[in-house]
Amino acid sequence: AQTVTQSQPEMSVQEAETVTLSCTYDTSESDYYLFWYKQPPSRQMILVIRQEAYKQQNATENRFSVNFQKAAKSFSLKISDSQLGDAAMYFCAYRVYSGAGSYQLTFGKGTKLSVIP
Amino acid sequence: NAGVMQNPRHLVRRRGQEARLRCSPMKGHSHVYWYRQLPEEGLKFMVYLQKENIIDESGMPKERFSAEFPKEGPSILRIQQVVRGDSAAYFCASSPKGSGANVLTFGAGSRLTVL
């Protein structure tokens, strides 16, 4: 079974500083996708960043970047210049092919990020 | 572009009643997914549907739960004879045809509370 592990239930960061959220996953596949989703207090799930496993270059989206270590099955999220609006639950997710043309996302349990003014 | 619309946002039911949750996918999206989020947990896959077809229901409990996505109208997640353990947030997501769940847009979720 595919699993996604987020070992940090809670993290905090000073405003304008940098924070890294960790994620590891277990898979026997060689080609797959990884995602980071943000869930603010409104509970809306918002895609932050996506990484394709066959791409060696780490994905970046403005202040958000990932450190993708395929051999180690590690997919950490770095948030630079943290802002108050970054405070949220962050979920790491892995795309699983479940057969018959169906893909599912398997999510970790999340990391609650607090931003200190 | 209204995005993925879910209603109701909040639903309260007593044990044994039925709950119906609705999801209208994003314009142009023909694939719908339902996920459930229990307290302090990540989202867990329930079911994947296309118009008039259930493609993958491997995450759906075998009893009391059903889903449909008719030719016309929203997708419906139906829970019969609800129990306290069904209390959760239920999220719908949609994607365009052929995206392989790489481009999921989530709704704001429906929070079910069972008394």
mmCIF file of C-alpha atoms in Angstrom:
data_model
loop_
_atom_site.group_PDB
_atom_site.id
_atom_site.type_symbol
_atom_site.label_atom_id
_atom_site.label_comp_id
_atom_site.label_asym_id
_atom_site.label_seq_id
_atom_site.Cartn_x
_atom_site.Cartn_y
_atom_site.Cartn_z
ATOM 1 C CA ALA A 1 0.000 0.000 0.000
ATOM 2 C CA GLN A 2 1.129 3.525 -0.741
ATOM 3 C CA THR A 3 1.706 5.663 2.326
ATOM 4 C CA VAL A 4 2.527 9.309 2.901
ATOM 5 C CA THR A 5 4.154 10.385 6.167
ATOM 6 C CA GLN A 6 4.356 13.902 7.535
ATOM 7 C CA SER A 7 6.409 13.669 10.704
ATOM 8 C CA GLN A 8 5.759 17.208 11.964
ATOM 9 C CA PRO A 9 2.218 17.635 13.321
ATOM 10 C CA GLU A 10 2.883 21.322 14.029
ATOM 11 C CA MET A 11 5.432 23.912 12.963
ATOM 12 C CA SER A 12 5.849 27.622 13.547
ATOM 13 C CA VAL A 13 7.789 30.309 11.733
ATOM 14 C CA GLN A 14 8.451 33.990 12.234
ATOM 15 C CA GLU A 15 6.973 36.278 9.633
ATOM 16 C CA ALA A 16 9.426 36.856 6.751
ATOM 17 C CA GLU A 17 11.499 33.815 7.704
ATOM 18 C CA THR A 18 11.826 30.477 5.896
ATOM 19 C CA VAL A 19 10.313 27.172 6.983
ATOM 20 C CA THR A 20 10.567 23.635 5.604
ATOM 21 C CA LEU A 21 7.836 21.023 5.971
ATOM 22 C CA SER A 22 8.858 17.408 5.538
ATOM 23 C CA CYS A 23 7.139 14.557 3.740
ATOM 24 C CA THR A 24 8.194 11.021 2.935
ATOM 25 C CA TYR A 25 6.314 8.452 0.910
ATOM 26 C CA ASP A 26 6.469 4.808 0.076
ATOM 27 C CA THR A 27 6.037 3.516 -3.452
ATOM 28 C CA SER A 28 7.252 0.857 -5.837
ATOM 29 C CA GLU A 29 6.349 2.889 -8.907
ATOM 30 C CA SER A 30 8.946 4.771 -10.938
ATOM 31 C CA ASP A 31 6.676 7.407 -12.455
ATOM 32 C CA TYR A 32 4.271 9.321 -10.242
ATOM 33 C CA TYR A 33 3.167 12.753 -9.089
ATOM 34 C CA LEU A 34 3.484 14.467 -5.727
ATOM 35 C CA PHE A 35 1.532 17.431 -4.429
ATOM 36 C CA TRP A 36 1.396 19.897 -1.572
ATOM 37 C CA TYR A 37 -2.055 21.216 -0.642
ATOM 38 C CA LYS A 38 -2.864 24.044 1.750
ATOM 39 C CA GLN A 39 -5.995 24.040 3.907
ATOM 40 C CA PRO A 40 -6.594 27.393 5.618
ATOM 41 C CA PRO A 41 -9.230 27.836 8.361
ATOM 42 C CA SER A 42 -11.854 28.188 5.617
ATOM 43 C CA ARG A 43 -11.138 24.454 4.975
ATOM 44 C CA GLN A 44 -10.816 24.998 1.226
ATOM 45 C CA MET A 45 -8.169 22.670 -0.267
ATOM 46 C CA ILE A 46 -5.772 24.719 -2.376
ATOM 47 C CA LEU A 47 -3.049 23.248 -4.567
ATOM 48 C CA VAL A 48 0.297 24.822 -3.662
ATOM 49 C CA ILE A 49 2.744 22.957 -5.862
ATOM 50 C CA ARG A 50 3.071 19.791 -7.953
ATOM 51 C CA GLN A 51 6.112 17.649 -8.834
ATOM 52 C CA GLU A 52 6.419 15.025 -11.544
ATOM 53 C CA ALA A 53 8.752 12.225 -10.491
ATOM 54 C CA TYR A 54 10.447 11.937 -13.869
ATOM 55 C CA LYS A 55 11.567 15.563 -13.657
ATOM 56 C CA GLN A 56 14.807 16.009 -11.751
ATOM 57 C CA GLN A 57 14.360 19.762 -11.439
ATOM 58 C CA ASN A 58 12.604 20.822 -8.262
ATOM 59 C CA ALA A 59 9.286 22.607 -8.786
ATOM 60 C CA THR A 60 8.905 26.220 -7.677
ATOM 61 C CA GLU A 61 5.902 28.525 -7.407
ATOM 62 C CA ASN A 62 6.842 32.022 -6.268
ATOM 63 C CA ARG A 63 7.766 31.703 -2.549
ATOM 64 C CA PHE A 64 7.091 27.959 -2.517
ATOM 65 C CA SER A 65 9.623 25.370 -3.629
ATOM 66 C CA VAL A 66 10.198 21.686 -3.084
ATOM 67 C CA ASN A 67 13.231 19.540 -2.388
ATOM 68 C CA PHE A 68 12.478 16.300 -4.205
ATOM 69 C CA GLN A 69 14.834 13.444 -3.374
ATOM 70 C CA LYS A 70 13.573 10.510 -5.408
ATOM 71 C CA ALA A 71 15.996 7.894 -4.070
ATOM 72 C CA ALA A 72 15.171 8.842 -0.505
ATOM 73 C CA LYS A 73 11.446 9.158 -1.320
ATOM 74 C CA SER A 74 11.410 12.572 0.266
ATOM 75 C CA PHE A 75 9.379 15.592 -0.843
ATOM 76 C CA SER A 76 9.786 18.615 1.435
ATOM 77 C CA LEU A 77 8.137 22.010 0.987
ATOM 78 C CA LYS A 78 10.057 25.214 1.595
ATOM 79 C CA ILE A 79 8.181 28.447 2.192
ATOM 80 C CA SER A 80 10.318 31.563 1.895
ATOM 81 C CA ASP A 81 9.491 35.027 3.245
ATOM 82 C CA SER A 82 6.607 33.586 5.268
ATOM 83 C CA GLN A 83 3.455 35.674 5.447
ATOM 84 C CA LEU A 84 0.567 35.650 7.888
ATOM 85 C CA GLY A 85 -1.661 34.258 5.159
ATOM 86 C CA ASP A 86 0.524 31.160 4.956
ATOM 87 C CA ALA A 87 -0.853 29.940 8.273
ATOM 88 C CA ALA A 88 -2.767 26.759 7.482
ATOM 89 C CA MET A 89 -2.692 22.972 7.470
ATOM 90 C CA TYR A 90 -0.386 21.651 4.778
ATOM 91 C CA PHE A 91 -0.962 18.225 3.283
ATOM 92 C CA CYS A 92 1.467 16.220 1.205
ATOM 93 C CA ALA A 93 -0.188 13.913 -1.326
ATOM 94 C CA TYR A 94 0.858 11.194 -3.744
ATOM 95 C CA ARG A 95 -1.022 10.183 -6.853
ATOM 96 C CA VAL A 96 -1.806 6.462 -6.998
ATOM 97 C CA TYR A 97 -2.981 4.552 -10.021
ATOM 98 C CA SER A 98 -5.715 2.230 -8.783
ATOM 99 C CA GLY A 99 -6.553 0.537 -12.067
ATOM 100 C CA ALA A 100 -9.196 0.878 -14.814
ATOM 101 C CA GLY A 101 -8.110 4.403 -15.606
ATOM 102 C CA SER A 102 -8.577 5.614 -12.039
ATOM 103 C CA TYR A 103 -6.150 7.755 -10.102
ATOM 104 C CA GLN A 104 -6.471 8.534 -6.410
ATOM 105 C CA LEU A 105 -4.632 10.939 -4.167
ATOM 106 C CA THR A 106 -3.238 9.521 -0.927
ATOM 107 C CA PHE A 107 -2.759 12.239 1.676
ATOM 108 C CA GLY A 108 -0.540 12.529 4.732
ATOM 109 C CA LYS A 109 -2.033 13.591 8.062
ATOM 110 C CA GLY A 110 -0.915 17.155 7.656
ATOM 111 C CA THR A 111 1.315 19.742 9.315
ATOM 112 C CA LYS A 112 -0.241 22.726 11.029
ATOM 113 C CA LEU A 113 1.824 25.815 10.269
ATOM 114 C CA SER A 114 1.584 28.897 12.462
ATOM 115 C CA VAL A 115 3.117 32.216 11.417
ATOM 116 C CA ILE A 116 4.252 34.484 14.245
ATOM 117 C CA PRO A 117 4.026 38.226 13.573
ATOM 118 C CA ASN B 1 -15.933 30.616 -13.306
ATOM 119 C CA ALA B 2 -17.711 29.475 -10.169
ATOM 120 C CA GLY B 3 -15.333 26.644 -9.335
ATOM 121 C CA VAL B 4 -16.530 23.471 -7.650
ATOM 122 C CA MET B 5 -19.740 24.130 -5.766
ATOM 123 C CA GLN B 6 -20.774 21.989 -2.836
ATOM 124 C CA ASN B 7 -23.928 22.211 -0.803
ATOM 125 C CA PRO B 8 -24.918 22.259 1.880
ATOM 126 C CA ARG B 9 -21.816 23.626 3.604
ATOM 127 C CA HIS B 10 -23.074 22.336 6.920
ATOM 128 C CA LEU B 11 -25.539 19.538 7.552
ATOM 129 C CA VAL B 12 -26.786 18.227 10.876
ATOM 130 C CA ARG B 13 -28.522 14.869 11.046
ATOM 131 C CA ARG B 14 -29.708 12.591 13.827
ATOM 132 C CA ARG B 15 -28.625 8.980 13.908
ATOM 133 C CA GLY B 16 -30.632 6.906 11.445
ATOM 134 C CA GLN B 17 -31.472 9.777 9.098
ATOM 135 C CA GLU B 18 -30.231 10.202 5.550
ATOM 136 C CA ALA B 19 -27.666 12.721 4.376
ATOM 137 C CA ARG B 20 -27.393 13.971 0.788
ATOM 138 C CA LEU B 21 -24.428 16.016 -0.287
ATOM 139 C CA ARG B 22 -24.298 17.714 -3.669
ATOM 140 C CA CYS B 23 -21.425 18.699 -5.900
ATOM 141 C CA SER B 24 -21.434 20.682 -9.128
ATOM 142 C CA PRO B 25 -18.087 20.325 -10.885
ATOM 143 C CA MET B 26 -16.138 23.152 -12.375
ATOM 144 C CA LYS B 27 -17.299 24.216 -15.818
ATOM 145 C CA GLY B 28 -15.721 21.984 -18.431
ATOM 146 C CA HIS B 29 -14.826 19.242 -15.962
ATOM 147 C CA SER B 30 -16.421 15.849 -16.497
ATOM 148 C CA HIS B 31 -14.753 13.868 -13.709
ATOM 149 C CA VAL B 32 -15.815 14.030 -10.075
ATOM 150 C CA TYR B 33 -14.108 12.666 -6.961
ATOM 151 C CA TRP B 34 -15.353 12.456 -3.399
ATOM 152 C CA TYR B 35 -12.993 12.497 -0.422
ATOM 153 C CA ARG B 36 -13.713 12.299 3.302
ATOM 154 C CA GLN B 37 -11.751 14.081 6.009
ATOM 155 C CA LEU B 38 -12.121 12.845 9.562
ATOM 156 C CA PRO B 39 -11.018 15.146 12.418
ATOM 157 C CA GLU B 40 -7.221 15.507 12.638
ATOM 158 C CA GLU B 41 -6.753 13.430 9.477
ATOM 159 C CA GLY B 42 -5.881 13.939 5.842
ATOM 160 C CA LEU B 43 -8.393 13.398 3.081
ATOM 161 C CA LYS B 44 -9.222 9.823 2.111
ATOM 162 C CA PHE B 45 -10.482 8.815 -1.322
ATOM 163 C CA MET B 46 -14.016 7.493 -1.542
ATOM 164 C CA VAL B 47 -15.228 7.369 -5.128
ATOM 165 C CA TYR B 48 -14.464 8.552 -8.658
ATOM 166 C CA LEU B 49 -17.249 9.149 -11.154
ATOM 167 C CA GLN B 50 -17.765 10.288 -14.698
ATOM 168 C CA LYS B 51 -21.152 11.206 -16.137
ATOM 169 C CA GLU B 52 -23.528 8.272 -15.489
ATOM 170 C CA ASN B 53 -20.623 5.982 -14.540
ATOM 171 C CA ILE B 54 -18.898 4.959 -11.328
ATOM 172 C CA ILE B 55 -15.275 4.377 -12.295
ATOM 173 C CA ASP B 56 -13.723 3.554 -8.929
ATOM 174 C CA GLU B 57 -15.556 3.116 -5.640
ATOM 175 C CA SER B 58 -12.789 1.267 -3.839
ATOM 176 C CA GLY B 59 -12.741 3.797 -0.989
ATOM 177 C CA MET B 60 -16.458 3.785 -0.371
ATOM 178 C CA PRO B 61 -17.869 1.837 2.591
ATOM 179 C CA LYS B 62 -19.807 -1.145 1.259
ATOM 180 C CA GLU B 63 -22.991 -0.342 3.155
ATOM 181 C CA ARG B 64 -25.084 2.811 3.538
ATOM 182 C CA PHE B 65 -22.969 4.915 1.141
ATOM 183 C CA SER B 66 -23.737 5.527 -2.515
ATOM 184 C CA ALA B 67 -22.777 8.062 -5.155
ATOM 185 C CA GLU B 68 -24.073 9.106 -8.515
ATOM 186 C CA PHE B 69 -23.283 11.601 -11.232
ATOM 187 C CA PRO B 70 -26.296 11.808 -13.541
ATOM 188 C CA LYS B 71 -26.284 13.071 -17.091
ATOM 189 C CA GLU B 72 -27.958 16.246 -15.907
ATOM 190 C CA GLY B 73 -27.439 17.860 -12.521
ATOM 191 C CA PRO B 74 -24.886 17.605 -9.727
ATOM 192 C CA SER B 75 -23.115 14.602 -8.321
ATOM 193 C CA ILE B 76 -24.764 13.278 -5.165
ATOM 194 C CA LEU B 77 -23.137 11.482 -2.246
ATOM 195 C CA ARG B 78 -25.815 9.755 -0.224
ATOM 196 C CA ILE B 79 -25.387 8.321 3.248
ATOM 197 C CA GLN B 80 -28.266 6.291 4.594
ATOM 198 C CA GLN B 81 -28.950 5.630 8.283
ATOM 199 C CA VAL B 82 -26.138 7.878 9.424
ATOM 200 C CA VAL B 83 -24.096 7.027 12.516
ATOM 201 C CA ARG B 84 -21.887 9.253 14.668
ATOM 202 C CA GLY B 85 -18.784 7.928 12.918
ATOM 203 C CA ASP B 86 -20.002 9.478 9.655
ATOM 204 C CA SER B 87 -19.389 12.947 11.103
ATOM 205 C CA ALA B 88 -16.706 14.409 8.879
ATOM 206 C CA ALA B 89 -15.998 16.911 6.151
ATOM 207 C CA TYR B 90 -16.805 15.588 2.693
ATOM 208 C CA PHE B 91 -14.911 17.153 -0.170
ATOM 209 C CA CYS B 92 -15.739 16.990 -3.824
ATOM 210 C CA ALA B 93 -13.139 17.624 -6.493
ATOM 211 C CA SER B 94 -13.359 17.765 -10.261
ATOM 212 C CA SER B 95 -10.911 17.483 -13.119
ATOM 213 C CA PRO B 96 -10.932 17.739 -16.891
ATOM 214 C CA LYS B 97 -11.102 14.614 -18.987
ATOM 215 C CA GLY B 98 -7.735 12.906 -19.361
ATOM 216 C CA SER B 99 -5.916 14.763 -16.591
ATOM 217 C CA GLY B 100 -5.455 11.655 -14.471
ATOM 218 C CA ALA B 101 -6.262 13.546 -11.292
ATOM 219 C CA ASN B 102 -3.283 15.815 -11.842
ATOM 220 C CA VAL B 103 -5.480 18.875 -12.051
ATOM 221 C CA LEU B 104 -7.938 18.492 -9.215
ATOM 222 C CA THR B 105 -9.978 21.476 -8.125
ATOM 223 C CA PHE B 106 -11.584 21.008 -4.741
ATOM 224 C CA GLY B 107 -14.805 22.428 -3.441
ATOM 225 C CA ALA B 108 -15.053 24.023 -0.008
ATOM 226 C CA GLY B 109 -16.432 20.839 1.515
ATOM 227 C CA SER B 110 -19.637 19.829 3.284
ATOM 228 C CA ARG B 111 -19.394 19.307 7.026
ATOM 229 C CA LEU B 112 -21.716 16.596 8.301
ATOM 230 C CA THR B 113 -22.488 16.410 11.999
ATOM 231 C CA VAL B 114 -24.417 13.417 13.287
ATOM 232 C CA LEU B 115 -26.059 13.897 16.661
#
